[in-house]
């Protein structure tokens, strides 16, 4: 019995030594998905300072602190922002009293009225034109109507319908479009604001005919000398003819004699 037990133990040891061991590979480490790139930060104050000129619009944004609302929407939300910026010449066409008589709250609402709380590319405006109106930052009653006609985009407010004349910046989540007029809502302007008077025309330059002699006057003097010259010439030409007549008369008298 002792020999049989020893034989079994030896056999088991031989089998364990001769059988290959299975190598176990460690599991692959779990890698979390890479985060999406953060949107590019756009400093609206710097952008409006170098483009345009949009100095009047920017000054009102800073004065009413609307620029802070726009900047927060541009860089801290997923929706983004779309801003309609009138050039300085658009403000110059309005009387100073049109904006000067507004309260600070009215000014703030007026410039909130110039932006949508969402990013829209130019190609999106075709679909926006199918809507009755699009709400602005100023609230529901301050909505705008979009008209899209063969690529020409108009922004309809109550007293003005300016057109988009160029794209200043359009990369999600920020779009800034130049318009050729100031948006004027009925809730602030109860009547159509009058335009500023057109500048007086420049005085006419003095006509050349008033300071230079006329062509007829210039040509009148030579004519008198020409007429006197022609008169002298006819007198000189008549002398040889008279001499011929005298010689012919004297010859005929001699023949008769």
Short mmCIF file of C-alpha atoms in Angstrom, two decimals:
data_model
loop_
_atom_site.label_atom_id
_atom_site.label_comp_id
_atom_site.label_asym_id
_atom_site.label_seq_id
_atom_site.Cartn_x
_atom_site.Cartn_y
_atom_site.Cartn_z
CA UNK A 1 0.00 0.00 0.00
CA UNK A 2 2.84 2.40 0.72
CA UNK A 3 4.35 1.88 -2.70
CA UNK A 4 1.03 2.46 -4.46
CA UNK A 5 0.50 5.76 -2.61
CA UNK A 6 4.00 6.92 -3.46
CA UNK A 7 3.44 6.01 -7.11
CA UNK A 8 0.21 8.04 -7.25
CA UNK A 9 1.87 11.10 -5.73
CA UNK A 10 4.77 10.91 -8.18
CA UNK A 11 2.34 10.55 -11.12
CA UNK A 12 0.35 13.60 -10.05
CA UNK A 13 3.52 15.68 -9.69
CA UNK A 14 4.71 14.61 -13.14
CA UNK A 15 1.40 15.55 -14.75
CA UNK A 16 1.35 18.97 -13.07
CA UNK A 17 4.89 19.70 -14.19
CA UNK A 18 4.41 18.50 -17.77
CA UNK A 19 1.05 20.34 -18.38
CA UNK A 20 1.59 23.93 -19.78
CA UNK A 21 0.31 26.81 -17.70
CA UNK A 22 -2.18 29.12 -19.37
CA UNK A 23 -0.97 32.72 -19.36
CA UNK A 24 -3.65 35.19 -18.36
CA UNK A 25 -3.53 38.63 -20.04
CA UNK A 26 -4.56 41.57 -17.88
CA UNK A 27 -7.79 43.33 -18.95
CA UNK A 28 -7.45 46.51 -21.02
CA UNK A 29 -7.77 49.66 -18.96
CA UNK A 30 -11.06 51.57 -19.35
CA UNK A 31 -10.57 54.97 -20.99
CA UNK A 32 -13.35 57.55 -20.62
CA UNK A 33 -14.46 59.31 -23.86
CA UNK A 34 -12.59 62.49 -24.63
CA UNK A 35 -14.61 65.62 -23.84
CA UNK A 36 -15.98 67.73 -26.70
CA UNK A 37 -13.87 70.81 -27.48
CA UNK A 38 -15.03 73.94 -25.73
CA UNK A 39 -16.59 76.60 -27.97
CA UNK A 40 -14.30 79.40 -29.05
CA UNK A 41 -14.56 82.39 -26.71
CA UNK A 42 -15.69 85.52 -28.53
CA UNK A 43 -15.13 88.90 -26.90
CA UNK A 44 -18.06 90.89 -28.27
CA UNK A 45 -16.65 94.23 -27.13
CA UNK A 46 -13.43 93.67 -29.06
CA UNK A 47 -15.28 92.33 -32.09
CA UNK A 48 -17.60 95.35 -32.34
CA UNK A 49 -14.69 97.72 -31.70
CA UNK A 50 -12.71 96.64 -34.75
CA UNK A 51 -15.59 95.91 -37.14
CA UNK A 52 -18.14 98.23 -38.63
CA UNK A 53 -17.89 101.06 -37.61
CA UNK A 54 -20.33 100.07 -34.87
CA UNK A 55 -19.21 102.58 -32.24
CA UNK A 56 -22.68 104.01 -31.55
CA UNK A 57 -24.25 100.58 -31.08
CA UNK A 58 -21.39 99.43 -28.85
CA UNK A 59 -21.57 102.57 -26.71
CA UNK A 60 -25.28 101.94 -26.06
CA UNK A 61 -24.58 98.29 -25.18
CA UNK A 62 -21.99 99.39 -22.65
CA UNK A 63 -24.17 102.20 -21.30
CA UNK A 64 -27.17 99.91 -20.72
CA UNK A 65 -25.00 96.91 -19.73
CA UNK A 66 -26.74 94.84 -22.39
CA UNK A 67 -23.27 93.76 -23.48
CA UNK A 68 -23.04 91.65 -20.31
CA UNK A 69 -26.27 89.83 -21.18
CA UNK A 70 -25.06 89.18 -24.71
CA UNK A 71 -21.61 88.04 -23.57
CA UNK A 72 -23.04 85.58 -21.04
CA UNK A 73 -25.40 84.13 -23.65
CA UNK A 74 -22.58 83.81 -26.17
CA UNK A 75 -20.15 81.88 -24.00
CA UNK A 76 -22.13 80.21 -21.24
CA UNK A 77 -25.09 78.66 -23.04
CA UNK A 78 -25.56 75.97 -25.67
CA UNK A 79 -28.13 78.01 -27.59
CA UNK A 80 -25.74 80.81 -28.51
CA UNK A 81 -26.77 84.23 -29.80
CA UNK A 82 -27.54 86.13 -33.03
CA UNK A 83 -27.01 89.91 -32.97
CA UNK A 84 -28.17 92.49 -35.53
CA UNK A 85 -25.82 95.48 -35.51
CA UNK A 86 -26.67 98.80 -37.23
CA UNK A 87 -23.74 100.84 -38.54
CA UNK A 88 -23.06 104.34 -37.23
CA UNK A 89 -24.64 105.82 -40.37
CA UNK A 90 -27.96 104.14 -39.46
CA UNK A 91 -28.05 105.99 -36.14
CA UNK A 92 -27.05 109.24 -37.86
CA UNK A 93 -30.25 109.08 -39.94
CA UNK A 94 -32.34 109.36 -36.75
CA UNK A 95 -32.89 112.57 -34.83
CA UNK A 96 -30.94 112.75 -31.58
CA UNK A 97 -34.21 113.29 -29.69
CA UNK A 98 -35.52 109.91 -30.86
CA UNK A 99 -33.13 108.08 -28.55
CA UNK A 100 -32.26 110.94 -26.22
CA UNK A 101 -35.81 111.10 -24.85
CA UNK A 102 -35.91 107.39 -23.92
CA UNK A 103 -35.52 106.21 -20.35
CA UNK A 104 -32.71 103.87 -19.36
CA UNK A 105 -35.14 100.93 -19.26
CA UNK A 106 -36.45 101.76 -22.73
CA UNK A 107 -32.92 101.96 -24.09
CA UNK A 108 -32.11 98.58 -22.57
CA UNK A 109 -35.19 96.99 -24.12
CA UNK A 110 -34.43 98.62 -27.47
CA UNK A 111 -30.98 97.05 -27.69
CA UNK A 112 -32.11 93.69 -26.32
CA UNK A 113 -34.54 93.87 -29.26
CA UNK A 114 -31.54 93.62 -31.60
CA UNK A 115 -30.67 90.00 -30.77
CA UNK A 116 -32.08 86.46 -30.79
CA UNK A 117 -31.22 84.18 -27.83
CA UNK A 118 -30.04 81.50 -30.25
CA UNK A 119 -27.39 81.07 -32.92
CA UNK A 120 -28.67 81.23 -36.51
CA UNK A 121 -26.51 80.91 -39.60
CA UNK A 122 -27.52 82.74 -42.78
CA UNK A 123 -28.95 79.53 -44.21
CA UNK A 124 -31.32 79.25 -41.21
CA UNK A 125 -33.14 82.45 -42.11
CA UNK A 126 -35.02 80.78 -44.95
CA UNK A 127 -36.78 78.56 -42.41
CA UNK A 128 -37.24 81.45 -39.98
CA UNK A 129 -39.14 83.35 -42.68
CA UNK A 130 -41.86 80.67 -42.53
CA UNK A 131 -42.59 81.56 -38.91
CA UNK A 132 -45.01 84.30 -37.92
CA UNK A 133 -42.37 85.96 -35.75
CA UNK A 134 -39.19 85.25 -33.84
CA UNK A 135 -38.77 86.30 -30.20
CA UNK A 136 -35.88 88.51 -29.19
CA UNK A 137 -34.04 89.03 -25.91
CA UNK A 138 -36.53 91.80 -25.09
CA UNK A 139 -39.43 89.38 -24.66
CA UNK A 140 -42.50 88.06 -26.45
CA UNK A 141 -44.09 91.34 -27.52
CA UNK A 142 -40.76 92.43 -28.99
CA UNK A 143 -40.64 89.93 -31.83
CA UNK A 144 -39.22 90.31 -35.33
CA UNK A 145 -40.49 89.12 -38.70
CA UNK A 146 -38.00 87.60 -41.12
CA UNK A 147 -38.37 87.93 -44.88
CA UNK A 148 -36.21 85.81 -47.17
CA UNK A 149 -36.39 86.62 -50.90
CA UNK A 150 -33.82 85.05 -53.23
CA UNK A 151 -31.11 85.31 -50.59
CA UNK A 152 -32.04 88.86 -49.54
CA UNK A 153 -32.89 88.88 -45.82
CA UNK A 154 -35.00 91.63 -44.22
CA UNK A 155 -35.53 92.03 -40.48
CA UNK A 156 -39.01 93.42 -39.93
CA UNK A 157 -39.74 95.63 -36.93
CA UNK A 158 -42.80 97.86 -36.54
CA UNK A 159 -41.27 101.06 -37.95
CA UNK A 160 -38.27 99.76 -39.88
CA UNK A 161 -37.38 96.83 -42.10
CA UNK A 162 -33.59 96.91 -42.45
CA UNK A 163 -31.73 94.35 -44.52
CA UNK A 164 -28.74 92.22 -43.62
CA UNK A 165 -25.89 93.75 -45.59
CA UNK A 166 -23.00 91.57 -44.43
CA UNK A 167 -21.95 88.83 -42.04
CA UNK A 168 -19.53 90.23 -39.47
CA UNK A 169 -18.99 86.93 -37.60
CA UNK A 170 -20.80 83.61 -37.88
CA UNK A 171 -19.32 80.64 -36.07
CA UNK A 172 -21.44 78.73 -33.58
CA UNK A 173 -22.41 79.77 -31.01
CA UNK A 174 -22.10 83.45 -32.05
CA UNK A 175 -23.49 85.22 -35.13
CA UNK A 176 -23.19 88.97 -35.74
CA UNK A 177 -24.87 90.47 -38.80
CA UNK A 178 -24.66 94.05 -40.05
CA UNK A 179 -27.99 95.72 -40.89
CA UNK A 180 -28.64 99.02 -42.68
CA UNK A 181 -31.12 100.47 -40.17
CA UNK A 182 -32.09 100.64 -36.50
CA UNK A 183 -34.89 98.29 -35.37
CA UNK A 184 -37.76 100.38 -33.97
CA UNK A 185 -40.52 98.60 -31.98
CA UNK A 186 -44.02 100.04 -31.66
CA UNK A 187 -44.02 99.43 -27.89
CA UNK A 188 -41.32 102.10 -27.50
CA UNK A 189 -42.02 104.39 -30.46
CA UNK A 190 -45.76 105.12 -30.64
CA UNK A 191 -45.30 106.80 -34.02
CA UNK A 192 -42.82 106.54 -36.83
CA UNK A 193 -39.71 108.40 -35.62
CA UNK A 194 -38.87 111.23 -38.03
CA UNK A 195 -35.59 111.06 -39.84
CA UNK A 196 -32.88 113.62 -39.34
CA UNK A 197 -32.87 116.39 -41.99
CA UNK A 198 -30.62 115.73 -44.92
CA UNK A 199 -27.43 117.81 -45.02
CA UNK A 200 -27.63 121.04 -47.03
CA UNK A 201 -26.28 120.69 -50.56
CA UNK A 202 -22.90 122.20 -51.29
CA UNK A 203 -22.99 125.66 -52.97
CA UNK A 204 -22.74 125.59 -56.72
CA UNK A 205 -19.43 126.50 -58.23
CA UNK A 206 -19.33 129.75 -60.24
CA UNK A 207 -20.07 129.04 -63.84
CA UNK A 208 -17.15 129.33 -66.21
CA UNK A 209 -19.22 131.52 -68.54
CA UNK A 210 -19.54 134.15 -65.78
CA UNK A 211 -15.79 134.68 -65.39
CA UNK A 212 -14.50 134.08 -68.94
CA UNK A 213 -15.39 135.96 -72.12
CA UNK A 214 -17.77 134.24 -74.47
CA UNK A 215 -16.62 132.65 -77.64
CA UNK A 216 -18.62 135.16 -79.66
CA UNK A 217 -16.87 138.03 -77.92
CA UNK A 218 -13.50 136.45 -78.59
CA UNK A 219 -14.27 136.01 -82.25
CA UNK A 220 -15.81 139.44 -82.76
CA UNK A 221 -12.54 141.41 -82.81
CA UNK A 222 -10.79 139.58 -85.65
CA UNK A 223 -13.85 140.02 -87.86
CA UNK A 224 -13.52 143.80 -87.96
CA UNK A 225 -9.86 143.55 -88.98
CA UNK A 226 -10.75 140.96 -91.57
CA UNK A 227 -13.44 143.21 -93.05
CA UNK A 228 -11.06 146.18 -93.23
CA UNK A 229 -8.43 143.95 -94.80
CA UNK A 230 -10.89 142.71 -97.38
CA UNK A 231 -11.95 146.31 -98.14
CA UNK A 232 -8.32 147.35 -98.76
CA UNK A 233 -7.80 144.34 -100.96
CA UNK A 234 -10.77 145.25 -103.19
CA UNK A 235 -9.44 148.82 -103.56
CA UNK A 236 -5.99 147.57 -104.56
CA UNK A 237 -7.53 145.17 -107.10
CA UNK A 238 -9.56 148.00 -108.77
CA UNK A 239 -6.45 150.10 -109.74
CA UNK A 240 -5.13 147.76 -112.49
CA UNK A 241 -8.58 147.55 -114.04
CA UNK A 242 -8.83 151.37 -114.31
CA UNK A 243 -5.42 151.54 -116.03
CA UNK A 244 -6.51 148.94 -118.59
CA UNK A 245 -9.65 150.94 -119.34
CA UNK A 246 -7.63 154.17 -119.92
CA UNK A 247 -5.19 152.47 -122.31
CA UNK A 248 -8.08 150.91 -124.29
CA UNK A 249 -9.84 154.28 -124.62
CA UNK A 250 -6.70 156.08 -125.79
CA UNK A 251 -6.02 153.35 -128.35
CA UNK A 252 -9.46 153.65 -129.88
CA UNK A 253 -9.08 157.45 -130.20
CA UNK A 254 -5.81 157.05 -132.05
CA UNK A 255 -7.39 154.67 -134.55
CA UNK A 256 -10.20 157.05 -135.33
CA UNK A 257 -7.77 159.86 -136.04
#
